Coordinates of C-alpha atoms and ligand atoms in Angstrom, one line a residue:
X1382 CA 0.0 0.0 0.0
X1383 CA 0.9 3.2 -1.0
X1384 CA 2.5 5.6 1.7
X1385 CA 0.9 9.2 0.7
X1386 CA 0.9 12.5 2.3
X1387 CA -2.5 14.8 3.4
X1388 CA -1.2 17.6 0.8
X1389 CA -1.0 15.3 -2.4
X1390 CA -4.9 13.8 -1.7
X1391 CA -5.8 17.6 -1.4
X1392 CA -4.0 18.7 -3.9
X1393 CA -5.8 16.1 -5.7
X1394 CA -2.2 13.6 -6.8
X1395 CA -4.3 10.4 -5.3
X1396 CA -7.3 9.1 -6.9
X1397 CA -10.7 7.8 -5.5
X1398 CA -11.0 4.4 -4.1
X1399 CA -7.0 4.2 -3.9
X1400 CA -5.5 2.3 -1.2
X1401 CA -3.3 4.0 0.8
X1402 CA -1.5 4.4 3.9
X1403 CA -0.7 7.2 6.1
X1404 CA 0.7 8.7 9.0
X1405 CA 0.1 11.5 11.1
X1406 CA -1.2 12.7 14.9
X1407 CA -5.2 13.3 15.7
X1408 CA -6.1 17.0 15.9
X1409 CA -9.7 15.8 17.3
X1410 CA -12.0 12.9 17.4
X1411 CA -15.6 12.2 17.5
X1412 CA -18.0 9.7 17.5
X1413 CA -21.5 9.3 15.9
X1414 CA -24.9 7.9 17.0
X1415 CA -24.0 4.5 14.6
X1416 CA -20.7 4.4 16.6
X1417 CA -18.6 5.1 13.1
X1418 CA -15.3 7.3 14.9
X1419 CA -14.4 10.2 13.0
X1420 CA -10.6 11.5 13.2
X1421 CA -9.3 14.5 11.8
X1422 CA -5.8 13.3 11.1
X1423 CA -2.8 16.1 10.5
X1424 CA 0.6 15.0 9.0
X1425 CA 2.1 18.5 8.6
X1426 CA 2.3 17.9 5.0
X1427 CA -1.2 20.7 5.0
X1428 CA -3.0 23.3 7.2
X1429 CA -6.4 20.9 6.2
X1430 CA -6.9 17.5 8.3
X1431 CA -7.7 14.7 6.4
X1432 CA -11.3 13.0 7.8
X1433 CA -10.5 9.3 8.9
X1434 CA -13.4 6.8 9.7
X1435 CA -13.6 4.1 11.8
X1436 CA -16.4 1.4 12.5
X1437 CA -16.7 -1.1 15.0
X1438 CA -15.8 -4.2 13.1
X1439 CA -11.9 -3.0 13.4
X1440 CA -10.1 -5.3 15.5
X1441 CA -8.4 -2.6 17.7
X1442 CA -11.8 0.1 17.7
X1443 CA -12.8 -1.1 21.7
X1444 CA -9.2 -1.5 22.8
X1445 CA -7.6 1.5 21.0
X1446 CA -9.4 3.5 18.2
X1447 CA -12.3 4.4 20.7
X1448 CA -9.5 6.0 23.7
X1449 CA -7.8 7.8 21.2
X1450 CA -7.0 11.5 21.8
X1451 CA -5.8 14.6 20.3
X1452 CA -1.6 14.1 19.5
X1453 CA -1.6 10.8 20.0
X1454 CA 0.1 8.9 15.9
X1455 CA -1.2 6.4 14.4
X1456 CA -0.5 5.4 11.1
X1457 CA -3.5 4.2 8.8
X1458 CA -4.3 2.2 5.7
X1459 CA -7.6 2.4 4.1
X1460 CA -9.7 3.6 1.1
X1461 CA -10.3 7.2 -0.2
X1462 CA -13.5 8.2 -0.7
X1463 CA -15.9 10.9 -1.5
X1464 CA -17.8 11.7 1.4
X1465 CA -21.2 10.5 1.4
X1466 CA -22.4 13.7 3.3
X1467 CA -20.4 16.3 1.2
X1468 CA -19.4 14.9 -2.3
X1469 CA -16.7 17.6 -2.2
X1470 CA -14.7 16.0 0.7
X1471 CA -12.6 13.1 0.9
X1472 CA -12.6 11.0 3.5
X1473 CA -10.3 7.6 4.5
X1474 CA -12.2 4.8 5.2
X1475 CA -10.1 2.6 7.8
X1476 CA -9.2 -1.0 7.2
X1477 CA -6.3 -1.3 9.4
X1478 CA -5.3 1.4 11.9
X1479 CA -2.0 1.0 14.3
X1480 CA -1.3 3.3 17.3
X1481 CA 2.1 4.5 17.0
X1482 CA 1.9 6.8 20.2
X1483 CA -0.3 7.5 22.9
X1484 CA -0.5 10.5 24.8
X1485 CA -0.1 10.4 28.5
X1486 CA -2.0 12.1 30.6
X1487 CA -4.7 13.5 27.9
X1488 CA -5.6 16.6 30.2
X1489 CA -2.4 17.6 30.6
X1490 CA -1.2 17.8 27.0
X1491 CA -0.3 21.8 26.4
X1492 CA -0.8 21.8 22.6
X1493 CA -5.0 20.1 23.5
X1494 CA -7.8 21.0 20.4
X1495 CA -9.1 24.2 22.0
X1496 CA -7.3 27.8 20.9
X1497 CA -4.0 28.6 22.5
X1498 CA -2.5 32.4 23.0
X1499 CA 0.7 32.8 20.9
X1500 CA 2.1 33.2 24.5
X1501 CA 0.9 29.9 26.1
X1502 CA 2.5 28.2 23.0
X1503 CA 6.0 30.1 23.6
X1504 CA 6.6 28.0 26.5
X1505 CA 5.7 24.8 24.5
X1506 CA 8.7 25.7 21.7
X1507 CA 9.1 21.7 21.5
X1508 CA 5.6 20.7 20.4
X1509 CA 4.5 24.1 19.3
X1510 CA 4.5 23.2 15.6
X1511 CA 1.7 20.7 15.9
X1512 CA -0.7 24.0 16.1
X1513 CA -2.1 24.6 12.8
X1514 CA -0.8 28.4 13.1
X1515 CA 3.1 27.3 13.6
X1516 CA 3.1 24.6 11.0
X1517 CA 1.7 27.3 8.5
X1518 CA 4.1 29.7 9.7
X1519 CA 7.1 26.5 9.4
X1520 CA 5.8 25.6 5.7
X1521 CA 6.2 29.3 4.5
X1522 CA 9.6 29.6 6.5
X1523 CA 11.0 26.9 4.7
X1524 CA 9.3 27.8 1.0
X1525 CA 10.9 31.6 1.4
X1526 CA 14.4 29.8 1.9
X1527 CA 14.3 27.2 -0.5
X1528 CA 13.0 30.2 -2.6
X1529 CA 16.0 32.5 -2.4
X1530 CA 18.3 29.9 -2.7
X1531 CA 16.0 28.8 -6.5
X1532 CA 16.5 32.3 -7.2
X1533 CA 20.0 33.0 -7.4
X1534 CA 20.8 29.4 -8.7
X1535 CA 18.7 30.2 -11.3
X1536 CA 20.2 33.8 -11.7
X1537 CA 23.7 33.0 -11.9
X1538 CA 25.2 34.1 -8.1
X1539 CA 27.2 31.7 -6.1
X1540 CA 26.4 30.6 -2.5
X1541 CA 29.4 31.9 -0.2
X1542 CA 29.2 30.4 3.4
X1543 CA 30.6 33.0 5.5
X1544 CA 32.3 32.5 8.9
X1545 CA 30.3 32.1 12.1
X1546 CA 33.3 32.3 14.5
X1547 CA 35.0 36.3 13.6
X1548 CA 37.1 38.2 14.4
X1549 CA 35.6 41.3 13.1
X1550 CA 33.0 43.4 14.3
X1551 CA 31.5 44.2 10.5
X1552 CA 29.0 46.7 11.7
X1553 CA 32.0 48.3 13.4
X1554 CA 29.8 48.9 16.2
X1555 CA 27.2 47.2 18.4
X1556 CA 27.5 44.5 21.0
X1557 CA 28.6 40.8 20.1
X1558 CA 28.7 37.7 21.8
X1559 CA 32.3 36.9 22.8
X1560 CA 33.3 33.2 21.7
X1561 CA 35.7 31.2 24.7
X1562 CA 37.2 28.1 24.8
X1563 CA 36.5 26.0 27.7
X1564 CA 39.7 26.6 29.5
X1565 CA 39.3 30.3 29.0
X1566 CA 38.7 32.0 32.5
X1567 CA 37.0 35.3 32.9
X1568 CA 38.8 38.5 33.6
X1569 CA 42.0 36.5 32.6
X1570 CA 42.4 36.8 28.7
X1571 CA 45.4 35.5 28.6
X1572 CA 46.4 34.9 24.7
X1573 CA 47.9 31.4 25.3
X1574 CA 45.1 30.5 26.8
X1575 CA 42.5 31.5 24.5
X1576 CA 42.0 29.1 21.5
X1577 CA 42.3 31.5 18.6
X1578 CA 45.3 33.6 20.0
X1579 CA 43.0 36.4 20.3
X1580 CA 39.3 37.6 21.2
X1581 CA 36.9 36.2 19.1
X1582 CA 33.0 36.7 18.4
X1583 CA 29.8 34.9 16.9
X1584 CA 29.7 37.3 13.8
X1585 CA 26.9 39.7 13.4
X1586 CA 27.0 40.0 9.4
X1587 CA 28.7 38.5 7.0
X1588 CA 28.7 41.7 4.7
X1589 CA 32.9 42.1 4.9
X1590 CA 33.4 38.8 4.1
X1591 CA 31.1 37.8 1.1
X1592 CA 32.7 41.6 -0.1
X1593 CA 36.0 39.7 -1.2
X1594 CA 34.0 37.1 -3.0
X1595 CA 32.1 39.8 -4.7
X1596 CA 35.2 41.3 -5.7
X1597 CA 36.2 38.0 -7.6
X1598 CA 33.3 35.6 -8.3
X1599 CA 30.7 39.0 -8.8
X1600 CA 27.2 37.5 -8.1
X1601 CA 27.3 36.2 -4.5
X1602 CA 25.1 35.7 -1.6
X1603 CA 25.4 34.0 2.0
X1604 CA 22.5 33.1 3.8
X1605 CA 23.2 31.8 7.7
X1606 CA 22.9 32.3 11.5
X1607 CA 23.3 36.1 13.2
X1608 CA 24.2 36.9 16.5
X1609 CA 23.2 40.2 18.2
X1610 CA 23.9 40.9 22.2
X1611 CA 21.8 44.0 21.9
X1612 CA 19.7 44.5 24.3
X1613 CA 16.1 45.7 22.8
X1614 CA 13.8 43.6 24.1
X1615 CA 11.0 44.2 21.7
X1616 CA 8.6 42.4 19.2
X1617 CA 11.2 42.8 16.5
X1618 CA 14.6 41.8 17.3
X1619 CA 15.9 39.0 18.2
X1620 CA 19.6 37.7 19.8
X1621 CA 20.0 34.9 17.4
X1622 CA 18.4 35.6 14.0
X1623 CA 18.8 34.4 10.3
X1624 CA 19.8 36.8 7.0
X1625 CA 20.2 37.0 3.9
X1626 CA 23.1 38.6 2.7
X1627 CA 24.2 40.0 -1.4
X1628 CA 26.8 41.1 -2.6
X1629 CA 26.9 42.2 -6.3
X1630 CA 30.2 43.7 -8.1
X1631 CA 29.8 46.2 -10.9
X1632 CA 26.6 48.0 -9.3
X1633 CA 25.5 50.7 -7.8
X1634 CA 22.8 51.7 -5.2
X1635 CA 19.9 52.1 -7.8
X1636 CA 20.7 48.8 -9.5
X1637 CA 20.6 47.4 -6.1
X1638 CA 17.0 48.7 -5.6
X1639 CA 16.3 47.1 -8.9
X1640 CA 17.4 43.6 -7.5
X1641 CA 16.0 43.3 -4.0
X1642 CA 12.5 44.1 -5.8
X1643 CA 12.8 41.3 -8.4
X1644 CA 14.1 39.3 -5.8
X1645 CA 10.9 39.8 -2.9
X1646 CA 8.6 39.8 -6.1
X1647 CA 10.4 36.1 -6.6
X1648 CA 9.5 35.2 -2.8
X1649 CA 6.4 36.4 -2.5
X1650 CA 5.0 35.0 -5.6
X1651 CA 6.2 31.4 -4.5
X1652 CA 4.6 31.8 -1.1
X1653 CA 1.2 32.7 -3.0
X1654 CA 1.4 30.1 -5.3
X1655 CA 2.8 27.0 -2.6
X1656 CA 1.3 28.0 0.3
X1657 CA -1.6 29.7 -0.6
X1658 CA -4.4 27.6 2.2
X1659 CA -1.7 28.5 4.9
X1660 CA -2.3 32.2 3.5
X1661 CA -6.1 31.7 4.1
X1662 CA -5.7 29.9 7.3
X1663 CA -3.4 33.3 8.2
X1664 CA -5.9 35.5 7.1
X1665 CA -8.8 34.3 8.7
X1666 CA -6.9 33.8 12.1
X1667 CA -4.0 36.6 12.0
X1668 CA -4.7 39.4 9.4
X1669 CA -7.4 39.4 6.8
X1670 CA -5.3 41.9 4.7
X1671 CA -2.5 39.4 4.0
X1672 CA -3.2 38.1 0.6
X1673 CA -4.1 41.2 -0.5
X1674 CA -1.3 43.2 0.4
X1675 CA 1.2 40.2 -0.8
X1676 CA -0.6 40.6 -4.3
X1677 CA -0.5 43.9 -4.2
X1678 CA 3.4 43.9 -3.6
X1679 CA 3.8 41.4 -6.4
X1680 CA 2.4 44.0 -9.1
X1681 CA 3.6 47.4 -7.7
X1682 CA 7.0 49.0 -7.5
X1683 CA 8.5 50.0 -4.1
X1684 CA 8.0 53.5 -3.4
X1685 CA 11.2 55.4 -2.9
X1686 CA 12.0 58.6 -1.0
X1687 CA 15.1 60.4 0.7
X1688 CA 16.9 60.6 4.0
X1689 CA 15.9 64.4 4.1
X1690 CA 12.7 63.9 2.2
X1691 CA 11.2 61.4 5.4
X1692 CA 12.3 63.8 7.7
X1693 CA 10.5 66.5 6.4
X1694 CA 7.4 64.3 5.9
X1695 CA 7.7 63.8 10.1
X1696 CA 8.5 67.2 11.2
X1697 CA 5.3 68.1 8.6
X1698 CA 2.8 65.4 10.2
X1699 CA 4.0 63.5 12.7
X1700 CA 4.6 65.9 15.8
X1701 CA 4.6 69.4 14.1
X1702 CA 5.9 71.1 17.5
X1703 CA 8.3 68.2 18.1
X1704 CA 12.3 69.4 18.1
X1705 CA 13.4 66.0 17.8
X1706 CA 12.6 65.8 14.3
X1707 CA 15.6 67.0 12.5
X1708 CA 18.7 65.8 10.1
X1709 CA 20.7 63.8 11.6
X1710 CA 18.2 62.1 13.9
X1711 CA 17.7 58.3 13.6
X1712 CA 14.6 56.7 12.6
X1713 CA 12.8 55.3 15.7
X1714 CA 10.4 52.4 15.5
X1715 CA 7.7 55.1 15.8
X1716 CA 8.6 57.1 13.3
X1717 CA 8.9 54.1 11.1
X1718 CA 5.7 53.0 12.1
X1719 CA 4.2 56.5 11.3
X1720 CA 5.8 56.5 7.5
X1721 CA 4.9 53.1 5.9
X1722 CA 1.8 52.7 8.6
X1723 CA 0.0 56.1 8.2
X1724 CA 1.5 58.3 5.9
X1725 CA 2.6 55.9 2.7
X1726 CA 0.5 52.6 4.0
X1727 CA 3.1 51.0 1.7
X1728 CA 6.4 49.1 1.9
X1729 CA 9.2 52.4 1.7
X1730 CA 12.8 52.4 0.5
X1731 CA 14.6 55.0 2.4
X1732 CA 18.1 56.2 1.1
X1733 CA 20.7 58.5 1.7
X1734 CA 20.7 58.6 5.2
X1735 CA 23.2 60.8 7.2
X1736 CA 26.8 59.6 7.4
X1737 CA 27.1 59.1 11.4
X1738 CA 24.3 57.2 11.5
X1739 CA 25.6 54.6 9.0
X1740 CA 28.4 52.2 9.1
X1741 CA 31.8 53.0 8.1
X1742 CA 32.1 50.5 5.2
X1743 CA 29.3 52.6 3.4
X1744 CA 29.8 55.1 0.4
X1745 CA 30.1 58.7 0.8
X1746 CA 28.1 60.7 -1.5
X1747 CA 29.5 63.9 -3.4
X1748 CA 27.8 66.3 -0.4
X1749 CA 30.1 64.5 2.2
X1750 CA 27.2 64.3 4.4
X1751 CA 25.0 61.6 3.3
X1752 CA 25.6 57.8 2.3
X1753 CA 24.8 56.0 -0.3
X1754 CA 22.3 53.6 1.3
X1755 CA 18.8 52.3 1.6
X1756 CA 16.9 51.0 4.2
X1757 CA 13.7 49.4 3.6
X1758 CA 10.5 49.5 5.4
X1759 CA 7.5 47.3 5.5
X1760 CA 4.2 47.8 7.2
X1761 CA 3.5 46.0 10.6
X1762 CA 6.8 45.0 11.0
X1763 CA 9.5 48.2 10.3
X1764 CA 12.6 47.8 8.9
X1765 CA 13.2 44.0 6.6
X1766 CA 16.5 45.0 4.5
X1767 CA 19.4 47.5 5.1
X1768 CA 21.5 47.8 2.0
X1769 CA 24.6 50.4 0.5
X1770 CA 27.0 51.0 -2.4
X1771 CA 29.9 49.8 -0.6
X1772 CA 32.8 52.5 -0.1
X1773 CA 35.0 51.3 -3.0
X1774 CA 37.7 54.4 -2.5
X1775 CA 41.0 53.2 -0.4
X1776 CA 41.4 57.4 0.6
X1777 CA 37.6 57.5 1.6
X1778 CA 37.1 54.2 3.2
X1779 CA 40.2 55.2 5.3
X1780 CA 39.2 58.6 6.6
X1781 CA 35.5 57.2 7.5
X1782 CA 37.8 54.5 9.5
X1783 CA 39.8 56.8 11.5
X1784 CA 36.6 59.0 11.8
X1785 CA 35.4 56.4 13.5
X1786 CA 38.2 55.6 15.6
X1787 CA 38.1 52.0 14.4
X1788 CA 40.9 50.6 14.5
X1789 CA 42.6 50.4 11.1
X1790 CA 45.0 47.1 11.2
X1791 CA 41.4 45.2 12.1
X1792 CA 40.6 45.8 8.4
X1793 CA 43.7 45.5 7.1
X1794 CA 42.7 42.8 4.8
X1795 CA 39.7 44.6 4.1
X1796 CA 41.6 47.6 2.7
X1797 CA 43.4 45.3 0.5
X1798 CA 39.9 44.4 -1.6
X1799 CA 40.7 48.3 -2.1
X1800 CA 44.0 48.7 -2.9
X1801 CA 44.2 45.6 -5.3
X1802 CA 42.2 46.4 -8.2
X1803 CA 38.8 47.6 -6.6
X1804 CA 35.8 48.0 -8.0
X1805 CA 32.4 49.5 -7.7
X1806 CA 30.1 47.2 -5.6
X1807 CA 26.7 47.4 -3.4
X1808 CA 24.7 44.9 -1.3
X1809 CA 22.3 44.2 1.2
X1810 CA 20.9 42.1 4.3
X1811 CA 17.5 40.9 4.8
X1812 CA 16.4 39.9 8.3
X1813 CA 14.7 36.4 7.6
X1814 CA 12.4 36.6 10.3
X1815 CA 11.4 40.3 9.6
X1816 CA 9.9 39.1 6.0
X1817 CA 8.3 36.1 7.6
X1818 CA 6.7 38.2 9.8
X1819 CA 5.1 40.7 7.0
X1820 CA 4.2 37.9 5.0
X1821 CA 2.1 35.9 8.2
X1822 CA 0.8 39.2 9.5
X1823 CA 2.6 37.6 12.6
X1824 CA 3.2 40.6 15.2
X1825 CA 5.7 39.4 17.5
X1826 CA 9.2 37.9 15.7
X1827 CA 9.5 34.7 18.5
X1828 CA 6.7 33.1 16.8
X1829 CA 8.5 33.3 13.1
X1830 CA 11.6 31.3 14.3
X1831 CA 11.4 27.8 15.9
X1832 CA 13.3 28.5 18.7
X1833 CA 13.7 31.9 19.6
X1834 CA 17.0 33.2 21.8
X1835 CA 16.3 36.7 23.4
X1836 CA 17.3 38.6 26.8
X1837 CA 17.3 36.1 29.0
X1838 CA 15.9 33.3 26.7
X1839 CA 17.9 30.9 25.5
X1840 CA 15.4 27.8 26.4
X1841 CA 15.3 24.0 24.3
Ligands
LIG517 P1 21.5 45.6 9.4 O1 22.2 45.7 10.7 O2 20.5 46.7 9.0 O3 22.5 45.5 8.2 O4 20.7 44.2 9.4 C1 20.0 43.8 8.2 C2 18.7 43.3 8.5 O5 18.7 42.3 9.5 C3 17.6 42.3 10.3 N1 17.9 42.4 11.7 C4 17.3 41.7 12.7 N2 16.4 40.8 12.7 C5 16.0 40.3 13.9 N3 16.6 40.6 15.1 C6 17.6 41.5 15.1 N4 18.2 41.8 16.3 C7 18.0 42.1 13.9 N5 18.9 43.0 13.6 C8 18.9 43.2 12.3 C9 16.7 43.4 9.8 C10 17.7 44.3 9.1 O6 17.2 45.1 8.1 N6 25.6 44.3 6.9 C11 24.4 45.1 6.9 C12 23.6 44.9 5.7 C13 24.2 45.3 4.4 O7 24.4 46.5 4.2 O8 24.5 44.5 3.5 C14 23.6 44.8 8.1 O9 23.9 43.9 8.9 O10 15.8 42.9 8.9

């Protein structure tokens, strides 16, 4: 008998009156009046259960079938049907049915049929993705990867693993976790003693790196783990996230712009088209806007506007009296909110943003005061993508490093991309979770990644 999955007999691959087995846990359980047992089974495979009926000729319905309960696997063979109630639905009529695994203590199982808050299922991380909301959230997850990594195969770049152990501090600023070996003893950093000779970090970007494979292989992208010890508690960040990172030689920041939207418009559309009854499921329980707004992104070009241009737009609407609207501020979550929320109701591409509130490996632009950078901005969940032309000039790149009192023989290797035949290059990051997020309508980011790591949560 045929092993099959509840996605290919929705998706219509399995024809009527097939034999077939399959596996999977009980979401619920019910019986009628003419003691035939209904189970909803759910194999992952699908948001829909697949209807599963029993009578009381099978060998194991008094001992087992009947004290089923919700999670407990059992793997079935029997024959597909039409429903007699609704022609529309198929249903598996049993002829054998095994109990793989019970569940102990029914009344205590945390993930039971009835609705769960997103915070009860936090602290069930472990079985969490039997809930019809984290499997759909899992199933896009793993389409959007799979998807970017289609995408640039298809489009000619070249996968670049970049370190997780560094060095470096790439965003040449901002707290890291420090990496020790197990004889390493605090307060004693003793270089002999250390396993790498010297002080080393989980890396927060793999930018500097996948830079020197740009300025070789051209096309490149890495795609990994992130570590960030900052401490912003909030529904948004997270201490141990996932991004993707490109690096393109030969390009500048508009040709960038150009990229990231064919890429997302890539993404998206495969969500839509693979996932599109987790999309419903999300929409009717999370966001009813979802689907529209997805397909609305699909067909319409990111709206663009300047540094100076956003400010202006605050100080005009936001908080008219408010001083702390000026150049040179940074871009809280509020304002953010307040541009792609309110004001544009849009995804936003911001660029040109003030130097000292950028990086030092980003390109100055001819009024010395702004960089040539974009950070992008989605509604409902702020900023997904930061991006720059990278500084490409030794003289520049140098200055902007001492302006920074960074210190210079850190990047030493990094200067060299510079010094031996550079070239004009730009790139971006995309927090994983971030997209995820806008595409579920999911508000709070520890509910987009299996198992979350934040301030004081490092649990499973
Ligand atoms: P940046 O620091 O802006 O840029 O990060 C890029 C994207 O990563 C995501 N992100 C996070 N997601 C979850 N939790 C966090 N704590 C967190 N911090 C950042 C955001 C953000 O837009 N090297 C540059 C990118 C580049 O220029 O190529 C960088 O790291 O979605």
């Amino acid at each position: 008998m045929k092993l099959t999955n509840i996605k290919d007999i929705f998706k219509n691959k399995i024809s009527i009156d097939s034999l077939i087995k399959i596996n999977g846990w009980v979401k619920n359980k019910r019986i009628s009046k003419s003691n035939l047992i209904f189970i909803d089974l759910y194999d992952g495979s699908f948001i829909n259960t697949l209807q599963i009926v029993s009578n009381n000729k099978l060998l194991n319905y008094y001992t087992e079938i009947i004290k089923l309960t919700t999670g407990c696997s059992i793997s079935v063979k029997g024959k597909l049907i039409k429903s007699f109630k609704d022609k529309e639905k198929l249903e598996l009529h049993v002829l054998e049915l095994n109990v793989l695994g019970w569940v102990k203590n029914p009344n205590f199982y945390p993930i039971s049929s009835k609705k769960h808050t997103m915070e009860h299922l936090r602290k069930f991380s472990h079985l969490r993705s039997r809930t019809n909301i984290i499997g759909a959230i899992s199933r896009i997850r793993s389409v959007v990867f799979q998807g970017f990594h289609n995408y640039f195969y298809k489009n000619g770049y070249y996968w670049v693993p970049s370190p997780i152990i560094t060095s470096i501090n790439s965003e040449g600023a901002g707290e890291m976790f420090s990496v020790l070996n197990e004889n390493f003893k605090e307060n004693n950093i003793d270089k002999n003693n250390n396993f790498f000779g010297k002080k080393v970090f989980l890396t927060v970007s793999g930018q500097l790196t996948i830079e020197s494979y740009a300025c070789s292989i051209s096309k490149v992208y890495t795609f990994g783990p992130i570590f960030r010890a900052e401490n912003s508690n909030t529904t948004r960040h997270l201490s141990e996230f996932w991004m993707l990172e490109v690096e393109l030689a030969f390009l500048n920041l508009n040709k960038i712009i150009h990229v990231i939207e064919k890429i997302l418009k890539y993404v998206i559309s495969l969500v839509l088209k693979n996932n599109y009854e987790d999309l419903l499921f999300l929409k009717k329980n999370i966001n009813e806007n979802i689907i529209f707004r997805l397909k609305k992104f699909v067909s319409s070009k990111i709206k663009k506007i300047n540094y100076v241009d956003a400010v202006k737009i605050l100080k005009e609407n936001y908080n008219f009296n408010d001083n702390s609207i000026f150049f040179g501020m940074d871009l809280n979550s509020d304002h953010e909110k307040f541009l792609v929320d309110k004001y544009f109701k849009a995804p936003l591409i911001i660029l040109n943003y003030p130097k000292e509130l950028k990086p030092f490996y980003m390109r100055i632009n001819d009024d010395n005061k702004t960089v040539s950078n974009l950070d992008i901005l989605f509604p409902g969940v702020g900023e997904i993508i930061g991006g720059s032309q990278r500084e490409e000039r030794i003289k520049y790149l140098e200055k902007r490093i001492l302006e920074l009192k960074l210190n210079k023989k850190h990047y030493k290797w990094y200067r060299d991309l510079r010094n031996y035949g550079t070239v004009p290059h730009s790139g971006f990051g995309l927090g994983l979770e971030r997209l995820i997020m806008y595409i579920t309508g999911i508000k709070n980011i520890k509910d987009v990644i299996p198992f979350p790591r934040t301030i004081k949560n490092a649990d499973f």
